[in-house]
CSV table of C-alpha atoms in Angstrom, one decimal:
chain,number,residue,atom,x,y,z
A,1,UNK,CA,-2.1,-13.4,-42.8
A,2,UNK,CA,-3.5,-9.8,-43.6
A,3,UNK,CA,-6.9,-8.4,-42.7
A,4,UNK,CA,-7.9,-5.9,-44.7
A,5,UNK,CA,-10.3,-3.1,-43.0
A,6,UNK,CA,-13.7,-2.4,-44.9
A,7,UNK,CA,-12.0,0.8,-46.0
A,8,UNK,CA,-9.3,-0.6,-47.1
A,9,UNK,CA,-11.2,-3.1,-49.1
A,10,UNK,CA,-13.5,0.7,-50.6
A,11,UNK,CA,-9.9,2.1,-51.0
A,12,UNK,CA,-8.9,-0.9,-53.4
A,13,UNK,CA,-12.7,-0.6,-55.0
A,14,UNK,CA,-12.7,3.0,-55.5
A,15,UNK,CA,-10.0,2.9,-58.4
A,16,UNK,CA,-12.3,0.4,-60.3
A,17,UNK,CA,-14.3,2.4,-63.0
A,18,UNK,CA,-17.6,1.5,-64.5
A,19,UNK,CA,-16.9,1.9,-67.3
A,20,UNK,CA,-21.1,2.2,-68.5
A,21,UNK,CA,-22.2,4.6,-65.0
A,22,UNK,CA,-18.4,6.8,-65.4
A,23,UNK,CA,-18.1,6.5,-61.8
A,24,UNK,CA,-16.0,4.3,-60.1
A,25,UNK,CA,-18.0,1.2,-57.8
A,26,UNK,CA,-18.1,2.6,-55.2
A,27,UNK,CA,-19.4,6.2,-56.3
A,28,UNK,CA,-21.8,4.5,-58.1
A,29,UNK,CA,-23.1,3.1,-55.3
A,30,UNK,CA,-23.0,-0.8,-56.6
A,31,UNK,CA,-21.1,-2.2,-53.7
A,32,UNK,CA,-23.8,-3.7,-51.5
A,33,UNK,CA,-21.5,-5.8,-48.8
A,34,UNK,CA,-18.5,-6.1,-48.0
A,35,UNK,CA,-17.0,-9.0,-45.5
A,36,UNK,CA,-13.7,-9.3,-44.0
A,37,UNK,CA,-12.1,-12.3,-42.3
A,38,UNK,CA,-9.1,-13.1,-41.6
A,39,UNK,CA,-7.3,-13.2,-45.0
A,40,UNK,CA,-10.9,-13.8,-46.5
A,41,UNK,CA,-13.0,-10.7,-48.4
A,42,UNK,CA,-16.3,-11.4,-49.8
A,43,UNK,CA,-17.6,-8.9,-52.0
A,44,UNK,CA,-21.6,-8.1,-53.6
A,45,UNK,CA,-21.8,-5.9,-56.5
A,46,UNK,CA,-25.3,-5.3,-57.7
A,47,UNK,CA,-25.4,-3.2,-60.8
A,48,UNK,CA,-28.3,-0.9,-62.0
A,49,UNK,CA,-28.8,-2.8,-65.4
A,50,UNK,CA,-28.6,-6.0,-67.3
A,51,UNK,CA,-24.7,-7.1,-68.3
A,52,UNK,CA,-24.8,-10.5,-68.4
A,53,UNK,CA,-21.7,-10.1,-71.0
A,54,UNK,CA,-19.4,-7.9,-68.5
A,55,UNK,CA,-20.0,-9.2,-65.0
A,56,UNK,CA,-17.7,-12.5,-64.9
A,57,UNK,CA,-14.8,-9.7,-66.1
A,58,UNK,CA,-16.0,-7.3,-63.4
A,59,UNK,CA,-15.4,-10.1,-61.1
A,60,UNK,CA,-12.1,-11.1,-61.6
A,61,UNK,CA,-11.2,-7.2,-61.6
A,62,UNK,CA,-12.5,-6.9,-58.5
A,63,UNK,CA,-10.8,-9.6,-57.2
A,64,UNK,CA,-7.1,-9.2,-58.6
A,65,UNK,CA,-7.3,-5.5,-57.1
A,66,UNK,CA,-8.2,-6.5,-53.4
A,67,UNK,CA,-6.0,-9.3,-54.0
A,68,UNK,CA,-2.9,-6.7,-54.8
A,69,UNK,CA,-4.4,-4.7,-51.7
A,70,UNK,CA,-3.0,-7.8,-49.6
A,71,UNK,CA,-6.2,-10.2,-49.3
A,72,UNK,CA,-5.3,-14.0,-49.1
A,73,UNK,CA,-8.7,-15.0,-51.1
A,74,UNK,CA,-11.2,-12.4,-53.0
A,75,UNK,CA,-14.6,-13.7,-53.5
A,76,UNK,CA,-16.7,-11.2,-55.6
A,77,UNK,CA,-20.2,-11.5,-56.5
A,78,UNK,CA,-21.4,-8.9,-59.5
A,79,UNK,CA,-24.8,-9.6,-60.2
A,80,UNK,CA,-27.9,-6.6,-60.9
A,81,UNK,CA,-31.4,-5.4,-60.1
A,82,UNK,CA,-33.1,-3.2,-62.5
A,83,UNK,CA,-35.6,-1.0,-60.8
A,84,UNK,CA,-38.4,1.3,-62.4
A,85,UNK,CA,-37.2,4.7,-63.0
A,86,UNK,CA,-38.9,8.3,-63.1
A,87,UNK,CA,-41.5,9.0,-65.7
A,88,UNK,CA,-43.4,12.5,-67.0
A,89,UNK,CA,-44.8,14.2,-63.9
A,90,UNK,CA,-48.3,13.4,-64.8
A,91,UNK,CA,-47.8,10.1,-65.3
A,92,UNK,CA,-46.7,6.8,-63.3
A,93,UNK,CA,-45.2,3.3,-64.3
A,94,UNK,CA,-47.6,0.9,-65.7
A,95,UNK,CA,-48.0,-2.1,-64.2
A,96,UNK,CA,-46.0,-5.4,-65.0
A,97,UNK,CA,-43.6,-2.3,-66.7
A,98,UNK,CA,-40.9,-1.4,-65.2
A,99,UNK,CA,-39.5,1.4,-68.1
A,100,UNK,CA,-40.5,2.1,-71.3
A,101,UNK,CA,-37.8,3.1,-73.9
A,102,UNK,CA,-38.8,5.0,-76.6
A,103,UNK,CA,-37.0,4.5,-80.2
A,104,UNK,CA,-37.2,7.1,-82.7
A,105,UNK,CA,-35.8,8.8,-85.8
A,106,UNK,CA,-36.9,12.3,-87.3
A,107,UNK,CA,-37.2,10.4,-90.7
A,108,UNK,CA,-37.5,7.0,-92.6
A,109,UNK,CA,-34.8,4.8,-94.0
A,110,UNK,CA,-32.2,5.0,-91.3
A,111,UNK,CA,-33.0,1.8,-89.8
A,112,UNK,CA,-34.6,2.2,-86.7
A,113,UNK,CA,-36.9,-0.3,-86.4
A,114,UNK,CA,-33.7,-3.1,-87.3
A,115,UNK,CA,-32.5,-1.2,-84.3
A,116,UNK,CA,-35.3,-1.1,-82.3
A,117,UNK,CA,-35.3,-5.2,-82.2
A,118,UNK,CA,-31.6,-6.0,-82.4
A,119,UNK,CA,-31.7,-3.5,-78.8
A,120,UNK,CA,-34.1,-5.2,-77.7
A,121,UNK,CA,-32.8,-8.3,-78.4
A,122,UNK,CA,-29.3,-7.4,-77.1
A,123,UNK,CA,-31.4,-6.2,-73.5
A,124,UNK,CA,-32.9,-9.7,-73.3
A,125,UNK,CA,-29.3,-11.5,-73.5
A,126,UNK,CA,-27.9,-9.4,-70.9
A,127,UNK,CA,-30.3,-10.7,-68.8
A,128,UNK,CA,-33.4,-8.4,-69.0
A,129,UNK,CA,-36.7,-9.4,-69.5
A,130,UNK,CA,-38.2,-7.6,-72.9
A,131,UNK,CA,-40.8,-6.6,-74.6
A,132,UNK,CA,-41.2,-5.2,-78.0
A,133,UNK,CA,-44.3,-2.8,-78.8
A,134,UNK,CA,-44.5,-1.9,-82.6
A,135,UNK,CA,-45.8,2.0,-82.8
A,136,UNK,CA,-45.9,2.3,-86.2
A,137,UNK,CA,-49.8,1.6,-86.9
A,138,UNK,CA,-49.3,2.5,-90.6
A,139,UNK,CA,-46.4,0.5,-91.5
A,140,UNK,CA,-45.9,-2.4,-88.8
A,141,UNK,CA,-42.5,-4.2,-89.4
A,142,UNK,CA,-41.7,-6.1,-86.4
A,143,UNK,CA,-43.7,-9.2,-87.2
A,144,UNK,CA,-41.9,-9.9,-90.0
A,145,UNK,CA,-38.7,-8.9,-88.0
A,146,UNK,CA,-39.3,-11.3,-85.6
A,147,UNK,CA,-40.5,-14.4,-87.9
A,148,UNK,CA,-43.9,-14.6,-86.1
A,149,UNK,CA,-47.1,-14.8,-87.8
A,150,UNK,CA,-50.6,-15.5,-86.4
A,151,UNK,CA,-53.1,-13.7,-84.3
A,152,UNK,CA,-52.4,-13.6,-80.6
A,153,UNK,CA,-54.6,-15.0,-78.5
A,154,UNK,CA,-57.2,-13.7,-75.4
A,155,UNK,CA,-58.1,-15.4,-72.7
A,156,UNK,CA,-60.8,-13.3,-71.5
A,157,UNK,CA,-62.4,-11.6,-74.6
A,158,UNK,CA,-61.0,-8.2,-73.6
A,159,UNK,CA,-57.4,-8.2,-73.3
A,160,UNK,CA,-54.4,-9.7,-75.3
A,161,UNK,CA,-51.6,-12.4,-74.8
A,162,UNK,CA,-48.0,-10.9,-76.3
A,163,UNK,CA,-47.0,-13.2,-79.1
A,164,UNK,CA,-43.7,-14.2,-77.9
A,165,UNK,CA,-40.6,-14.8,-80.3
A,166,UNK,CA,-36.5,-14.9,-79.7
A,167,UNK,CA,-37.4,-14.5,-76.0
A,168,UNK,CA,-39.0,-11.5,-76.4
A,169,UNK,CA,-42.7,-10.2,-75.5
A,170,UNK,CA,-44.3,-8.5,-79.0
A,171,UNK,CA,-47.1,-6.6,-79.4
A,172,UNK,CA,-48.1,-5.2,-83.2
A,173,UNK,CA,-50.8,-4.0,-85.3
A,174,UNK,CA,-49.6,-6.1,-87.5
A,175,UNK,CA,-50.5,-9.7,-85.8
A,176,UNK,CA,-53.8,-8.3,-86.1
A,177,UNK,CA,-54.4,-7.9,-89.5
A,178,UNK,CA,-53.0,-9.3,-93.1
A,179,UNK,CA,-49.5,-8.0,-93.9
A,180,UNK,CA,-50.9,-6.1,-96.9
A,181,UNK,CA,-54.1,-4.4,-95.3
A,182,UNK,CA,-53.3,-0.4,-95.6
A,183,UNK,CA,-54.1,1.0,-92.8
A,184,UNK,CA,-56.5,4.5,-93.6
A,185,UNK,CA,-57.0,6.1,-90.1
A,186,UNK,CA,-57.0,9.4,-89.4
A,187,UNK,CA,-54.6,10.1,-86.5
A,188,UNK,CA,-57.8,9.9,-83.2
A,189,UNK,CA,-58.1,6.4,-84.1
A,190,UNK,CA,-54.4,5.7,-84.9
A,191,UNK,CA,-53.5,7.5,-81.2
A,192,UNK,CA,-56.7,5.0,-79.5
A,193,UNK,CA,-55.0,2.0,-81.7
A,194,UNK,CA,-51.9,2.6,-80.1
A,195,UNK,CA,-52.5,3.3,-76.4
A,196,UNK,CA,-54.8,-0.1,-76.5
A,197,UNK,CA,-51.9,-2.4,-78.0
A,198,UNK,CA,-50.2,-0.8,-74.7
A,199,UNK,CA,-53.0,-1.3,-72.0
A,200,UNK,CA,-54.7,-4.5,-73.1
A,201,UNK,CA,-51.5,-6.3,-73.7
A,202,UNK,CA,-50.7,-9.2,-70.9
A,203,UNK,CA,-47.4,-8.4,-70.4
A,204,UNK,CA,-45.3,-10.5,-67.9
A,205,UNK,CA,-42.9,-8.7,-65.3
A,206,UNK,CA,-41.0,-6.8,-68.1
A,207,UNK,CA,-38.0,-4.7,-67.3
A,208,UNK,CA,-38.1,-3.0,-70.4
A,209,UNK,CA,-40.5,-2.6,-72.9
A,210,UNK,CA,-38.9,-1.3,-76.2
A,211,UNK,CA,-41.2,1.3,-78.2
A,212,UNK,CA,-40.3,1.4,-82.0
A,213,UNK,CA,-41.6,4.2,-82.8
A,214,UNK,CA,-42.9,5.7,-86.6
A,215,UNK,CA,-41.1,8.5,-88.4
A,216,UNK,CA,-41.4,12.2,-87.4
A,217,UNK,CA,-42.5,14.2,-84.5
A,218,UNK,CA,-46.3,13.4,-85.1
A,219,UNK,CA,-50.1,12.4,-83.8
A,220,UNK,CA,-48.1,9.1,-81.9
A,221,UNK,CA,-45.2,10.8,-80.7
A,222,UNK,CA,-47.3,13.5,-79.0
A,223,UNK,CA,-49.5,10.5,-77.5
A,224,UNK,CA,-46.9,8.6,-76.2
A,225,UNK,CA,-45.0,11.4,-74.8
A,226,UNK,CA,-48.1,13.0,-73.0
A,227,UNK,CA,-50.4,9.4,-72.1
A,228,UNK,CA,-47.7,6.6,-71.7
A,229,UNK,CA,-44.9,6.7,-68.9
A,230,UNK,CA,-41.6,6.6,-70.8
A,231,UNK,CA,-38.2,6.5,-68.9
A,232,UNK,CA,-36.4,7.6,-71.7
A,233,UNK,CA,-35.5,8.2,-75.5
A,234,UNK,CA,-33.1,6.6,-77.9
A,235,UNK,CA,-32.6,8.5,-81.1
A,236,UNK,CA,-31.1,6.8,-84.6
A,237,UNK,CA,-29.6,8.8,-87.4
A,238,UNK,CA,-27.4,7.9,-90.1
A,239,UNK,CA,-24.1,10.4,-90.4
A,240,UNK,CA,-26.4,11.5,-94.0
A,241,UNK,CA,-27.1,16.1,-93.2
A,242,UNK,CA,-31.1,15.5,-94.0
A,243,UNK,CA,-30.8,12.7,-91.2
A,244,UNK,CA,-29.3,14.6,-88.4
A,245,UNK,CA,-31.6,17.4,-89.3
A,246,UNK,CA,-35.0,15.3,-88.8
A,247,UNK,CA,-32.9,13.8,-86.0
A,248,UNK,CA,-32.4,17.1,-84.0
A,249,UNK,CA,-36.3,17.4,-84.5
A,250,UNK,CA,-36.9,14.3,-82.2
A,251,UNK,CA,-34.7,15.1,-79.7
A,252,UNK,CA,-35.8,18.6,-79.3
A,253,UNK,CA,-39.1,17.2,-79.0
A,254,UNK,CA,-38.6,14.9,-76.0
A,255,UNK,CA,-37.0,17.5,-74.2
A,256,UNK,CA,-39.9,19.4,-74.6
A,257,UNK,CA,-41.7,17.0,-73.3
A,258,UNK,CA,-39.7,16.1,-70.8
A,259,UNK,CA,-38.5,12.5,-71.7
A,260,UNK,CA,-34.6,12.1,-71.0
A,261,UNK,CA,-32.5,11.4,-74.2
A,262,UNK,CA,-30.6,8.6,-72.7
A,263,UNK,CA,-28.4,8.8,-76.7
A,264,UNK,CA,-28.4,8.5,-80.3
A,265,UNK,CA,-27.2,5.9,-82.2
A,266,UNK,CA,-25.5,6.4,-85.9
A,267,UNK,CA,-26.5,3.6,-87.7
A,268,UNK,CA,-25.1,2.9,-91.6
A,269,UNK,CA,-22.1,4.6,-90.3
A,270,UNK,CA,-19.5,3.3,-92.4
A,271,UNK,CA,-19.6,0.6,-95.4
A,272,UNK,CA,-17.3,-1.9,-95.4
A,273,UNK,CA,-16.9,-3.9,-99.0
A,274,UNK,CA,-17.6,-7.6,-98.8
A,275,UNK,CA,-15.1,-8.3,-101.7
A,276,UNK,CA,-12.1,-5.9,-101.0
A,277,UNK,CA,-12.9,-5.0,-97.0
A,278,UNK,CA,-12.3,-1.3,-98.3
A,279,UNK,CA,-13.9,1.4,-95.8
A,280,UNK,CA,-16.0,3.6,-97.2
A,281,UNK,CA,-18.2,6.5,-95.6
A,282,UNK,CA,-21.0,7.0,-98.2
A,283,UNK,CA,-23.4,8.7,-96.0
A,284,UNK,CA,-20.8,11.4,-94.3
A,285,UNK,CA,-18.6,11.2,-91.4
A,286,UNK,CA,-19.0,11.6,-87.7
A,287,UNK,CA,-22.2,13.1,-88.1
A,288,UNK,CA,-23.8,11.1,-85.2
A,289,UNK,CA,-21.2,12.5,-83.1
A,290,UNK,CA,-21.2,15.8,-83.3
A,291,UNK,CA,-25.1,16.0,-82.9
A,292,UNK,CA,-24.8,13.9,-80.2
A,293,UNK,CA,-22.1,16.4,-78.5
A,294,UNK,CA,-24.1,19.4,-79.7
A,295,UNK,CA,-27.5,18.6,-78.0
A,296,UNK,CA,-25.3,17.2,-74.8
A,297,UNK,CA,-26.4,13.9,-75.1
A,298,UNK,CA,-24.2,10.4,-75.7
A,299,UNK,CA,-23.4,8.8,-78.3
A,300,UNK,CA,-24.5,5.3,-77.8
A,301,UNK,CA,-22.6,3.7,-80.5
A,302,UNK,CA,-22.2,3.1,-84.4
A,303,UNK,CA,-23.3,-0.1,-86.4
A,304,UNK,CA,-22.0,-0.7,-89.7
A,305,UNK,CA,-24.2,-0.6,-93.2
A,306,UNK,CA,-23.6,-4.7,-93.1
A,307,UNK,CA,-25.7,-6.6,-95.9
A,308,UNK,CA,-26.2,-9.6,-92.6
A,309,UNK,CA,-28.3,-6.8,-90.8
A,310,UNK,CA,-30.6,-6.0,-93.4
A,311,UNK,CA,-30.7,-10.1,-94.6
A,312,UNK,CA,-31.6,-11.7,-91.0
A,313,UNK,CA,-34.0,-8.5,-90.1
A,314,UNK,CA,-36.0,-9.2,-93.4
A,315,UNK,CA,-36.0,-13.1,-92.6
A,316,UNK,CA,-37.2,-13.0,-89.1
A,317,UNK,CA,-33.9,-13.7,-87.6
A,318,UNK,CA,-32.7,-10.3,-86.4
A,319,UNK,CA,-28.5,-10.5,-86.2
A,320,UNK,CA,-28.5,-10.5,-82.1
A,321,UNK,CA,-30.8,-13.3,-82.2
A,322,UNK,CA,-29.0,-15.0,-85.7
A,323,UNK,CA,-25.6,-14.6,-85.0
A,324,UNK,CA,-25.0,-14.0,-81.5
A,325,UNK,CA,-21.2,-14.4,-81.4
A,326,UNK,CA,-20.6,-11.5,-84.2
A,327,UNK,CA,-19.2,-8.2,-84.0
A,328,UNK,CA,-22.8,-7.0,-84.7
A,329,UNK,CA,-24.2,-8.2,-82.0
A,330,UNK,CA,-21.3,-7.1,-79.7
A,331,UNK,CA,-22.1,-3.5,-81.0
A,332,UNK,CA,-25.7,-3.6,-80.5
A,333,UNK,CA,-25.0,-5.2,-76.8
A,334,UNK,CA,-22.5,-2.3,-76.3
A,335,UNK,CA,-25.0,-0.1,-76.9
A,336,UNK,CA,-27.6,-1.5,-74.7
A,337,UNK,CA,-25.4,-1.9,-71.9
A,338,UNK,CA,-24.6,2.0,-72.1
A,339,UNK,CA,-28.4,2.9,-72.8
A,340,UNK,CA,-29.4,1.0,-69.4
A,341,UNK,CA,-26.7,2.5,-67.4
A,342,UNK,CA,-27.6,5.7,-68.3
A,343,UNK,CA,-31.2,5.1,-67.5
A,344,UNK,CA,-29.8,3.3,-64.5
A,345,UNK,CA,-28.6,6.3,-62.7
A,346,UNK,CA,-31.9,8.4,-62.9
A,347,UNK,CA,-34.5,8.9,-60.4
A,348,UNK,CA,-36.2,5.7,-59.0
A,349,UNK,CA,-40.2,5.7,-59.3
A,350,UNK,CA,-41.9,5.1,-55.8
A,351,UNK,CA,-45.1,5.2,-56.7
A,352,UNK,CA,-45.9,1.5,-56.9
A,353,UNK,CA,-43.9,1.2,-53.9
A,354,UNK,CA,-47.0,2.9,-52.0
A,355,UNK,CA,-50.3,1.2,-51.2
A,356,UNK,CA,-53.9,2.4,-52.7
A,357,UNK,CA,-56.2,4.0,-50.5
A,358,UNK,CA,-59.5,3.0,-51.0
A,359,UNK,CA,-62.6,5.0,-49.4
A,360,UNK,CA,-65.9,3.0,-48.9
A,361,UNK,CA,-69.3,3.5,-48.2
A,362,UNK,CA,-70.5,0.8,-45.4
């Protein structure tokens, strides 16, 4: 019978690569314990973010390579803890929210709201809990994204219970008034609107809370990047020149404002033909890609321009939630799984970790 050393067991460890952090586990600081006896190794993994969809494989990878290091009988135990990561300077985590993930575009039309809540979506089946916050005062879309209808409810008169749909936590100016109200608000009251769907929202323990963002670099972009904590950015584009170029605007402007880019996202990236299955690139080639390389950011990943997408969005049954087993949704939980990683390995947030002082006159 062989027993294998700790450091033999990190030697066998250290030629496993994340293949979401870039490092290998042991670099990446996921291996937690590590037990030897006799022929026996039991090994805990915790990752940094939700992968429900990778962790059996991880497993069994861990355990056929300390198995070929000479262990009798591998045990390995991947499982995760998301933590609450740095924010702006000024600002600190909000309570009940651990990290806020801004989704944006520079423009209209490229689909980032179907991408907002298939990622979110794709979050909450990794094993995250999620909620959704609709930005876009003037033209709300995820209630009819997410099939819910109805005004959410208040328990006290002053604050507001998340409508709750597909497992996910939704807030939107749109469960509060009728689908075809315009709203005409100058941008004070459209800033206030949005920064009380955030604050007087009951959410529950959320490790995420996806922002979907309106268009542009505007009156809500500058209010969420300067009043609400966000851990980091997710730019979509379409490969389309007048895309990329409103794109590079929204990046540009959370670096200036000092929200990490954790990667863009090309959606419509290629058309595939539902009668022939010919490839076609209508909207350009690669265009995604060579942004995302130019501003030194990632490139997340690249969803088709699928009829199904645009279909189960407009029904209420975005394809994550509708078709779970698809290629789609494998993209779209690709793409989580990166975007979580990468905010996985910045900067923890103390603060909430620390008690309040409170003076008082007795």
């Amino acid at each position: 019978m062989v027993q294998l050393t700790e450091e033999q067991v990190e030697t066998a460890l250290k030629q496993i690569q994340d293949p979401y952090l870039g490092k290998d586990l042991v670099a990446g600081n996921t291996v937690k314990k590590i037990e030897t006896e006799g022929g026996k190794v039991n090994i805990t993994v915790k990752l940094g973010y939700p992968a429900k969809g990778v962790t059996n494989a991880l497993a069994k990878q861990i355990e056929a390579k300390v198995g070929e290091a000479g262990a009798e009988h591998v045990q390995a135990d991947v499982s995760w803890q998301i933590e609450a990561h740095t924010v702006q300077k000024s600002l600190k985590p909000l309570e009940n929210i651990k990290n806020i993930i801004a989704v944006a575009s520079g423009k209209g039309g490229v689909g980032k709201s179907t991408t907002a809540v298939n990622l979110a979506l794709a979050l909450s089946m990794e094993g995250a809990t999620v909620g959704m916050l609709d930005a876009d005062i003037y033209g709300p879309s995820q209630p009819r994204m997410l099939g819910v209808s109805g005004q959410p409810e208040s328990s006290d008169g002053k604050s507001l219970e998340p409508m709750v749909a597909h497992g996910l936590q939704a807030m939107s100016i749109g469960f509060l008034i009728d689908e075809e109200t315009p709203m005409i608000w100058r941008g004070p009251m459209v800033t206030q609107a949005l920064e009380q769907l955030l604050n007087d929202t009951c959410w529950r323990g959320l490790d995420y809370l996806v922002v979907d963002l309106p268009p542009g670099t505007g009156d809500v972009q500058l209010t969420l990047a300067q009043k609400i904590p966000v851990s980091g950015a997710i730019i979509v584009t379409t490969p389309q020149d007048i895309a990329l170029l409103d794109a590079r605007k929204g990046l540009k402007m959370f670096e200036k404002v000092e929200v990490p880019v954790l990667g863009v996202v090309e959606n419509m990236s290629i058309h595939i033909c539902s009668k022939c299955g010919h490839e076609e690139a209508i909207f350009g080639q690669g265009g995604g890609q060579r942004m995302a390389e130019e501003s030194g950011v990632d490139i997340l990943g690249a969803l088709p321009l699928d009829i199904k997408i645009r279909e189960q969005a407009d029904g209420g049954n975005p394809s994550v939630a509708m078709m779970p087993d698809s290629r789609i949704a494998e993209i779209y939980r690709e793409i989580a799984r990166k975007a979580a990683a990468k905010l996985a390995v910045q900067g923890k947030d103390y603060k909430a970790r620390f008690p309040k002082i409170v003076i008082q006159n007795t």
